[in-house]
Amino acid sequence: MTPARKALRPTTAVAISVTVLAGAAFGLAPATAAAAAPAPTATTAAATSTATSSGVSIRFVDIPGDGGVNLAANVVAPANADASHRLPLVVLPTSWSLPQVEYLAQAKKLAETGYVVLTYNTRGFWQSGGKIETAGPPDIADASKAIDWALANTPADPDHIGMAGLSYGAGISLLAAGADPRIKTVVAMSGWADLVGSIYSGRTQHAQAAGLLAGAGTLTGRPSEEFQQILDDFFSSNLAKEKDLIAWGKKRSAATYLDRINANGAAIMLGNSWSDSIFPPNSYADFFEKLTGPKRLELRPGDHATAELTGLLGLPNATWTHARQWLDRYLKGERNGIDREQPVQLTSRTGDGADYEGYPSWSAVPSEQRRVPLAATEKVSANHDSGANAGTVLLGGALDQFLKLPPLASIPLLPRSYAAVWQTGAYADEQRVRGTVKLHTTVTSDRSDGTAVAYLYDVGPLGVGKLITHAPFTFHDRTPGTPFGVDLELFSTAYDVPAGHRLALVVDTVDPLYIEHNPDGAHLTFSSPDSDPSHLTVPVRN
């Protein structure tokens, strides 16, 4: 394997430089705050304690994490709670770069209904000590230490313990469910089950997503040396370190510990957005199918954490409502009906956002797999942005969620020297795309390395395409001029193509979301041999 690849191209460098530079400029502030935090003791006293008009008390405390690292936390509970009556416990690790007040609105709602809630700043961020371990073993040990502290210092019931979280907190909660059998239920929102599959899908670096995490982490926390080295190798495309990157990611993926999670038997609710540009929904869907305990999967329009955002502000929010119902069912035993609903609940991106479709499993979501032949041979010049792209991290999916405005492209105007294009005829009836679109094709390159990005568009009568889904793929060490097969799963989605519209598959070689590996002057040819025809498999619901 080649030991290292070329530097980032200008489109990628511009996309990530703002967050990385901003993070580097302000990285010392969290270190100062952590240094000023008091050292934890076995029964650390609350820094502040307040009571609200709704009968809920809030205490800001410092608790000892793994290795004695200080974790800044708060305890939210009924004001009259005492050791005479044990209450179910919910532990909430914070999202990446957010302080421990992140969940206060939701913690208050839980406490009002009889929970003890402990939310803490994950290590390496803000006032918590230690360094950012990116959901590594110390973070998982911290979750168990937080439970230990709550059992010793609050009226928490040791037999009724749950964890929940958003994004980073979701990932840690899932991982903790495999490590600590005391955890009886988990709600994991906008998280990941396969970290490698999320930020390195198709062997392609998700540059904007990783750049955002790197910049925000440096701005609000203290990255560990291991994390900094992983980022350096990631952005430099150091293939000699690829195995190390994959091993690092697997250690931080709930899918790696599936057997332990199933053995412990926690009731698990997963929620994600179709256009999540940091943690695409595919890994959650695959992981969900393999869970053997009580489970629920919700997928809805939006980008990373945008579906849950209003709930953090205390506003009405369906995702958080369902999360509380899930906790009530499996920590309190309430018969609220959520366990009798179909375990897969999804909302189409083109719907009004309120109508959920229920299915018995992820595999049952599509009722038919339609095969679209890709017979024409197409050849493109690499290193040129054709105009087809998947938008901007966080922004693209949010615009789709709130304004029904996904990334657009004029399909007739795409330069055919830079973009391969295949189109269906206009459909007489609405096409309800549901699930994971799959591409099978044969690629020939005149270089040994390269990257391509496949996009599926809904094309209206005027030729304007609305992005339905996409995915990148990268290859290395191929023999120039020798064809090879590619099987690519595009990111899962739910999208209704109106009658009279057509589907268009576009493949080009540059997208600002990703690092591309096309040498200067490279060409890619997409063909359909008689012995192995190229095709697109589109899952639809009749």
XYZ file of C-alpha atoms in Angstrom:
542
model
C 0.000 0.000 0.000
C 1.104 3.527 -0.643
C 2.323 5.053 2.641
C 0.666 8.419 2.156
C -1.532 10.332 -0.253
C -1.539 13.864 -1.560
C -2.659 16.847 0.501
C -6.283 17.942 0.619
C -7.630 19.552 -2.532
C -8.714 23.215 -2.198
C -12.462 22.406 -2.062
C -11.959 20.090 0.887
C -9.437 22.302 2.645
C -11.761 25.321 2.537
C -14.670 23.244 3.805
C -12.916 22.199 7.028
C -10.435 24.994 7.695
C -12.793 27.341 9.549
C -13.652 24.869 12.298
C -10.117 23.550 12.644
C -8.536 27.005 12.853
C -11.194 28.297 15.217
C -10.641 25.311 17.462
C -6.874 25.811 17.516
C -7.274 29.491 18.383
C -9.383 28.877 21.484
C -8.220 25.472 22.664
C -6.722 26.660 25.968
C -9.958 28.005 27.450
C -11.432 24.615 28.481
C -8.104 23.541 29.962
C -8.144 26.569 32.247
C -11.697 25.849 33.336
C -10.911 22.211 34.084
C -7.836 23.167 36.083
C -9.951 25.449 38.236
C -12.543 22.773 39.002
C -12.435 21.328 42.534
C -10.979 17.872 43.065
C -13.667 15.202 43.489
C -14.229 13.293 46.700
C -16.264 10.202 47.469
C -19.304 12.312 48.278
C -18.570 15.563 46.506
C -20.729 18.404 47.769
C -22.955 20.300 45.381
C -21.535 23.545 44.063
C -25.023 24.997 43.854
C -28.496 23.756 44.654
C -31.765 25.260 43.504
C -35.434 24.334 43.654
C -37.858 25.171 40.861
C -41.498 26.153 41.128
C -42.493 22.760 39.697
C -41.051 20.929 42.687
C -37.798 19.868 41.083
C -34.350 20.358 42.613
C -31.209 20.951 40.552
C -27.736 20.399 41.999
C -24.482 21.101 40.201
C -21.890 18.635 41.433
C -18.478 17.196 40.657
C -18.232 13.416 40.551
C -15.235 11.083 40.235
C -14.926 9.349 36.888
C -12.600 6.546 35.876
C -9.121 7.004 37.336
C -10.385 9.794 39.584
C -10.946 12.209 36.688
C -13.334 14.986 37.690
C -16.657 15.025 35.813
C -18.799 18.165 35.976
C -22.385 17.065 36.439
C -25.823 17.990 37.658
C -28.504 16.054 39.480
C -32.150 16.815 38.742
C -34.748 15.127 40.955
C -38.059 15.717 42.698
C -37.464 18.259 45.461
C -38.972 15.945 48.083
C -36.951 12.872 47.031
C -35.116 11.091 49.846
C -33.616 7.715 50.609
C -36.929 6.405 51.949
C -38.235 5.910 48.423
C -36.080 4.761 45.524
C -36.642 6.313 42.102
C -35.613 5.172 38.616
C -32.336 6.677 37.425
C -31.550 8.123 33.984
C -27.922 8.993 33.173
C -27.317 11.447 30.316
C -23.766 11.906 28.952
C -23.448 15.163 27.037
C -23.099 15.574 23.298
C -19.754 16.395 21.700
C -18.648 19.904 22.778
C -21.817 20.760 24.726
C -21.816 21.600 28.482
C -23.689 19.664 31.146
C -26.654 22.061 31.052
C -27.510 20.629 27.613
C -30.246 18.325 28.931
C -31.675 20.460 31.735
C -35.032 21.036 30.045
C -35.552 17.333 29.420
C -34.095 16.357 32.787
C -36.634 18.623 34.449
C -39.480 16.941 32.557
C -38.221 13.542 33.674
C -37.780 14.631 37.292
C -41.313 16.044 37.345
C -42.575 12.527 36.644
C -40.478 10.812 39.290
C -36.975 10.224 37.968
C -33.545 10.961 39.350
C -31.538 12.340 36.434
C -27.751 12.612 36.385
C -26.240 14.410 33.421
C -22.513 14.882 33.156
C -19.963 16.483 30.887
C -17.982 13.785 29.134
C -14.283 13.750 29.928
C -12.055 16.206 28.109
C -14.802 18.800 27.582
C -15.480 22.038 29.430
C -15.099 21.728 33.222
C -14.634 17.957 33.223
C -11.078 16.719 33.580
C -9.085 14.335 31.444
C -8.771 14.384 27.674
C -11.149 13.598 24.837
C -11.094 9.825 24.334
C -13.804 9.759 21.617
C -16.018 7.166 23.317
C -13.003 5.068 24.224
C -12.748 2.700 27.215
C -12.301 5.533 29.784
C -15.592 7.099 28.601
C -17.435 3.821 29.029
C -15.902 3.346 32.466
C -17.021 6.892 33.313
C -20.629 5.915 32.614
C -20.416 3.116 35.184
C -18.715 5.459 37.661
C -21.559 7.939 37.187
C -24.045 5.187 38.022
C -22.004 4.225 41.093
C -22.018 7.814 42.307
C -25.751 8.233 41.748
C -26.545 5.057 43.674
C -24.394 6.242 46.579
C -25.515 9.888 46.648
C -29.114 10.020 45.384
C -32.284 7.974 46.001
C -31.692 6.127 42.703
C -33.061 2.601 42.386
C -30.281 0.104 41.495
C -32.791 -2.116 39.671
C -34.166 0.602 37.390
C -31.330 2.344 35.563
C -31.392 3.804 32.062
C -29.077 5.823 29.881
C -29.940 8.239 27.117
C -28.170 10.788 25.009
C -27.873 12.752 21.828
C -25.025 12.255 19.334
C -21.856 11.600 21.387
C -24.012 10.852 24.403
C -25.965 8.336 22.320
C -22.815 6.509 21.276
C -21.513 6.318 24.842
C -24.904 5.118 26.117
C -25.017 2.264 23.592
C -21.465 1.211 24.361
C -22.165 1.335 28.100
C -25.127 -1.019 27.623
C -22.654 -3.681 26.530
C -20.311 -3.053 29.448
C -22.663 -2.561 32.415
C -25.550 -5.027 32.910
C -27.195 -2.671 35.420
C -28.389 -0.573 32.479
C -31.904 -1.759 31.657
C -32.842 0.640 28.874
C -31.153 3.011 26.430
C -32.375 5.826 24.212
C -29.725 6.678 21.602
C -30.600 9.666 19.400
C -28.555 10.758 16.362
C -25.688 8.495 17.308
C -23.731 5.740 15.641
C -23.383 1.977 15.858
C -20.414 1.723 13.469
C -17.996 4.641 13.740
C -15.860 3.526 10.784
C -18.939 3.090 8.617
C -20.056 6.588 9.591
C -16.975 8.710 8.896
C -15.084 6.386 6.539
C -17.809 4.726 4.487
C -16.695 3.340 1.141
C -13.077 3.862 2.292
C -13.715 7.578 1.826
C -12.938 10.192 4.471
C -15.961 12.297 5.399
C -13.887 15.452 5.564
C -16.475 18.053 6.556
C -17.960 15.851 9.291
C -14.563 14.972 10.768
C -13.362 18.559 10.399
C -16.382 19.852 12.292
C -15.814 17.370 15.125
C -12.090 18.143 15.232
C -12.596 21.895 15.331
C -15.382 21.796 17.899
C -13.414 19.379 20.062
C -10.359 21.626 20.087
C -12.515 24.687 20.746
C -14.316 23.242 23.779
C -12.041 20.484 25.024
C -8.642 18.845 25.200
C -8.087 16.140 22.559
C -5.987 13.185 23.632
C -2.724 12.444 21.866
C -4.299 9.328 20.347
C -7.202 11.319 18.929
C -4.874 13.951 17.504
C -2.790 11.262 15.802
C -5.905 9.610 14.358
C -7.004 12.949 12.922
C -3.564 13.592 11.436
C -3.534 10.189 9.742
C -7.158 10.593 8.638
C -6.737 13.960 6.936
C -3.353 13.110 5.431
C -4.827 9.977 3.820
C -2.077 7.865 5.350
C -2.985 4.412 4.077
C -0.200 2.845 6.085
C -2.326 3.723 9.129
C -5.657 2.568 7.690
C -5.730 -0.634 9.761
C -5.024 1.388 12.896
C -7.877 3.774 12.050
C -10.296 0.890 11.537
C -9.222 -0.805 14.777
C -9.572 2.495 16.651
C -13.091 2.947 15.252
C -14.219 -0.612 15.953
C -13.228 -0.240 19.598
C -15.654 2.696 19.715
C -18.550 1.030 17.869
C -21.524 -0.601 19.578
C -21.734 -3.088 16.689
C -18.441 -4.579 17.885
C -20.052 -5.438 21.223
C -23.405 -6.637 19.851
C -23.204 -10.001 21.630
C -22.615 -8.326 25.002
C -25.424 -5.841 24.430
C -27.829 -8.633 23.525
C -26.695 -10.730 26.490
C -27.327 -7.838 28.890
C -30.791 -7.413 27.374
C -31.365 -3.660 27.660
C -34.443 -2.284 25.880
C -32.984 -0.052 23.169
C -34.572 2.797 21.252
C -32.600 4.215 18.314
C -33.426 7.445 16.500
C -31.757 9.159 13.578
C -32.390 11.488 10.643
C -32.323 10.461 6.993
C -29.833 13.155 5.996
C -27.542 12.960 9.024
C -24.256 14.207 7.554
C -22.149 12.997 10.501
C -23.718 9.633 11.344
C -25.736 8.370 8.339
C -28.649 6.092 9.281
C -27.391 2.877 7.644
C -25.388 1.622 10.619
C -28.324 2.141 13.006
C -30.618 0.198 10.681
C -28.176 -2.708 10.371
C -27.531 -2.722 14.111
C -31.252 -2.613 14.919
C -31.944 -5.751 12.894
C -29.411 -7.703 14.982
C -30.702 -6.640 18.404
C -32.593 -9.399 20.192
C -34.123 -7.505 23.112
C -36.966 -4.974 23.141
C -36.153 -2.429 20.456
C -37.438 0.531 18.478
C -36.033 2.401 15.468
C -37.223 5.879 14.475
C -36.029 7.556 11.272
C -37.213 10.978 10.192
C -36.237 13.993 8.034
C -33.355 16.209 9.135
C -29.619 16.426 9.584
C -27.446 15.624 12.574
C -29.447 16.240 15.804
C -31.815 18.698 14.098
C -34.842 16.516 14.852
C -34.116 16.636 18.600
C -32.966 20.249 18.854
C -36.239 21.901 19.901
C -36.591 19.375 22.709
C -33.324 20.592 24.234
C -34.963 24.006 24.468
C -37.944 22.549 26.290
C -40.289 22.948 23.308
C -42.690 20.213 22.140
C -40.720 17.553 20.326
C -41.934 14.153 19.139
C -38.543 12.479 19.454
C -38.114 13.432 23.098
C -41.747 12.554 23.840
C -41.164 9.056 22.479
C -37.904 8.841 24.423
C -39.677 9.597 27.698
C -42.390 7.076 26.858
C -39.729 4.430 26.185
C -38.066 5.139 29.542
C -41.449 5.080 31.312
C -42.275 1.697 29.786
C -38.998 -0.044 30.615
C -37.924 1.709 33.833
C -41.310 2.327 35.439
C -43.282 -0.475 33.828
C -45.973 1.874 32.570
C -48.332 0.355 30.013
C -48.313 3.378 27.708
C -48.533 1.416 24.456
C -45.172 2.286 22.928
C -44.073 -1.352 23.068
C -47.198 -2.413 21.165
C -46.442 -0.152 18.209
C -44.552 -1.510 15.222
C -40.846 -1.409 16.207
C -39.759 0.487 13.062
C -41.272 3.956 12.760
C -40.299 6.251 9.911
C -41.421 9.480 8.285
C -40.907 10.269 4.613
C -38.747 13.278 3.796
C -41.453 14.532 1.465
C -44.266 14.188 4.007
C -45.416 16.671 6.616
C -43.162 15.202 9.282
C -45.981 14.085 11.569
C -47.224 10.887 9.922
C -45.211 7.851 10.993
C -45.250 4.611 9.035
C -44.884 1.465 11.128
C -43.110 -1.745 10.092
C -42.300 -5.000 11.919
C -38.622 -4.872 10.923
C -36.159 -2.874 8.832
C -36.120 -5.545 6.144
C -39.913 -5.238 5.833
C -39.793 -1.508 5.018
C -39.633 -1.973 1.211
C -42.230 -4.292 -0.310
C -40.346 -4.557 -3.609
C -36.811 -4.191 -4.935
C -36.923 -2.666 -8.444
C -33.949 -3.189 -10.700
C -33.022 -0.293 -12.962
C -30.550 -1.317 -15.724
C -27.540 0.934 -16.372
C -26.687 -0.278 -19.859
C -24.868 2.705 -21.349
C -21.097 3.002 -20.925
C -20.021 6.358 -19.476
C -16.515 7.846 -19.193
C -15.651 10.868 -17.046
C -12.589 12.978 -16.359
C -11.720 13.068 -12.668
C -10.893 16.022 -10.392
C -13.742 18.192 -11.661
C -16.893 19.089 -9.718
C -19.752 18.509 -12.150
C -22.232 20.515 -10.099
C -23.807 17.457 -8.521
C -23.104 17.426 -4.786
C -24.636 16.439 -1.471
C -24.694 19.876 0.139
C -22.937 21.058 3.298
C -22.564 19.265 6.618
C -25.484 20.079 8.993
C -27.001 22.614 6.590
C -28.098 20.353 3.723
C -30.330 18.080 5.757
C -31.712 20.952 7.835
C -32.861 22.783 4.699
C -34.507 19.576 3.530
C -36.215 19.103 6.895
C -37.548 22.604 7.404
C -37.946 23.965 3.858
C -38.237 20.764 1.769
C -35.188 22.028 -0.101
C -32.629 19.240 -0.621
C -29.479 19.815 -2.698
C -30.451 20.530 -6.305
C -28.857 19.950 -9.705
C -29.958 20.712 -13.246
C -29.559 17.261 -14.752
C -29.574 18.354 -18.444
C -26.846 20.924 -17.744
C -24.439 18.602 -15.950
C -21.270 18.390 -18.099
C -21.141 14.824 -19.394
C -17.342 14.887 -19.492
C -17.349 15.215 -15.693
C -20.538 13.338 -14.739
C -21.935 9.971 -15.792
C -25.729 10.170 -16.041
C -28.410 7.492 -16.408
C -32.155 8.264 -16.334
C -35.356 6.268 -16.189
C -38.485 7.207 -18.084
C -41.152 9.258 -16.367
C -43.175 7.211 -13.900
C -46.951 7.105 -14.279
C -47.444 6.647 -10.539
C -45.804 7.908 -7.384
C -42.694 5.947 -6.404
C -42.324 5.551 -2.631
C -38.607 4.923 -2.152
C -38.066 3.217 1.212
C -34.811 1.762 2.493
C -31.334 1.408 1.017
C -30.657 1.995 -2.689
C -27.822 -0.191 -4.009
C -25.550 0.345 -6.997
C -23.728 -2.411 -8.842
C -21.399 -1.375 -11.657
C -18.083 -2.121 -13.318
C -15.350 0.513 -13.100
C -12.183 0.900 -15.137
C -9.599 3.521 -14.220
C -6.398 4.554 -15.951
C -4.886 5.099 -12.491
C -4.485 2.760 -9.526
C -6.462 4.951 -7.101
C -9.629 6.981 -7.309
C -12.864 8.209 -5.773
C -16.387 8.518 -7.143
C -19.653 9.713 -5.616
C -23.032 8.322 -6.688
C -26.149 10.503 -6.420
C -29.781 9.540 -6.948
C -32.076 12.393 -7.999
C -35.812 12.951 -8.331
C -36.029 14.778 -11.672
C -39.046 16.951 -12.472
C -40.397 17.975 -15.902
C -37.972 20.925 -16.119
C -34.933 18.741 -15.495
C -34.239 19.984 -11.954
C -33.093 17.130 -9.756
C -33.735 16.940 -6.021
C -31.250 14.772 -4.182
C -32.790 11.582 -2.818
C -29.619 9.940 -1.523
C -25.934 9.484 -2.281
C -22.731 7.765 -1.127
C -19.000 7.866 -1.972
C -16.579 5.067 -2.723
C -12.795 4.980 -3.022
C -10.433 2.370 -4.443
C -6.691 1.870 -4.047
C -4.007 -0.252 -5.647
C -6.056 -1.308 -8.673
C -4.323 -2.317 -11.904
C -4.818 0.558 -14.389
C -6.992 -0.447 -17.331
C -8.401 -3.535 -15.598
C -12.174 -3.492 -14.887
C -13.426 -4.305 -11.401
C -16.861 -4.579 -9.846
C -18.253 -2.112 -7.330
C -21.182 -2.712 -4.995
C -22.222 0.428 -3.152
C -24.989 0.991 -0.622
C -26.283 4.548 -0.769
C -27.437 6.158 2.466
C -30.859 4.887 3.539
C -33.824 7.137 2.935
C -37.601 7.515 2.598
C -38.657 9.721 -0.294
C -41.795 9.940 -2.477
C -41.095 10.589 -6.160
C -44.180 12.282 -7.690
C -45.964 10.819 -10.689
C -44.552 12.235 -13.918
C -41.035 12.481 -12.486
C -38.083 10.242 -13.250
C -35.035 8.951 -11.423
C -31.519 9.945 -12.418
C -28.311 8.332 -11.243
C -25.312 10.667 -11.466
C -21.729 9.663 -10.704
C -18.880 12.174 -10.547
C -15.537 12.381 -8.767
C -15.601 15.452 -6.509
C -17.809 16.427 -3.566
C -16.818 18.972 -0.881
C -18.093 16.615 1.820
C -15.328 14.121 1.118
C -11.620 13.728 0.496
C -11.107 12.398 -3.040
C -8.189 10.306 -4.254
C -8.150 10.876 -8.004
C -4.690 11.594 -9.457
C -4.453 14.535 -11.847
C -5.576 13.580 -15.339
C -7.368 10.397 -14.252
C -10.387 9.018 -16.107
C -13.074 6.621 -14.871
C -15.212 4.449 -17.131
C -18.477 2.868 -15.956
C -19.567 -0.062 -18.088
C -22.097 -2.895 -18.100
C -20.575 -6.194 -19.296
C -22.992 -8.789 -20.638
C -21.692 -11.239 -18.058
C -22.240 -8.819 -15.175
C -24.760 -6.087 -16.069
C -24.674 -2.838 -14.111
C -27.858 -1.913 -12.330
C -29.452 0.126 -9.562
C -31.661 -1.612 -7.011
C -34.347 0.732 -5.713
C -36.416 -0.343 -2.679
C -40.022 0.830 -2.998
C -43.213 0.558 -1.004
C -46.338 -0.302 -2.958
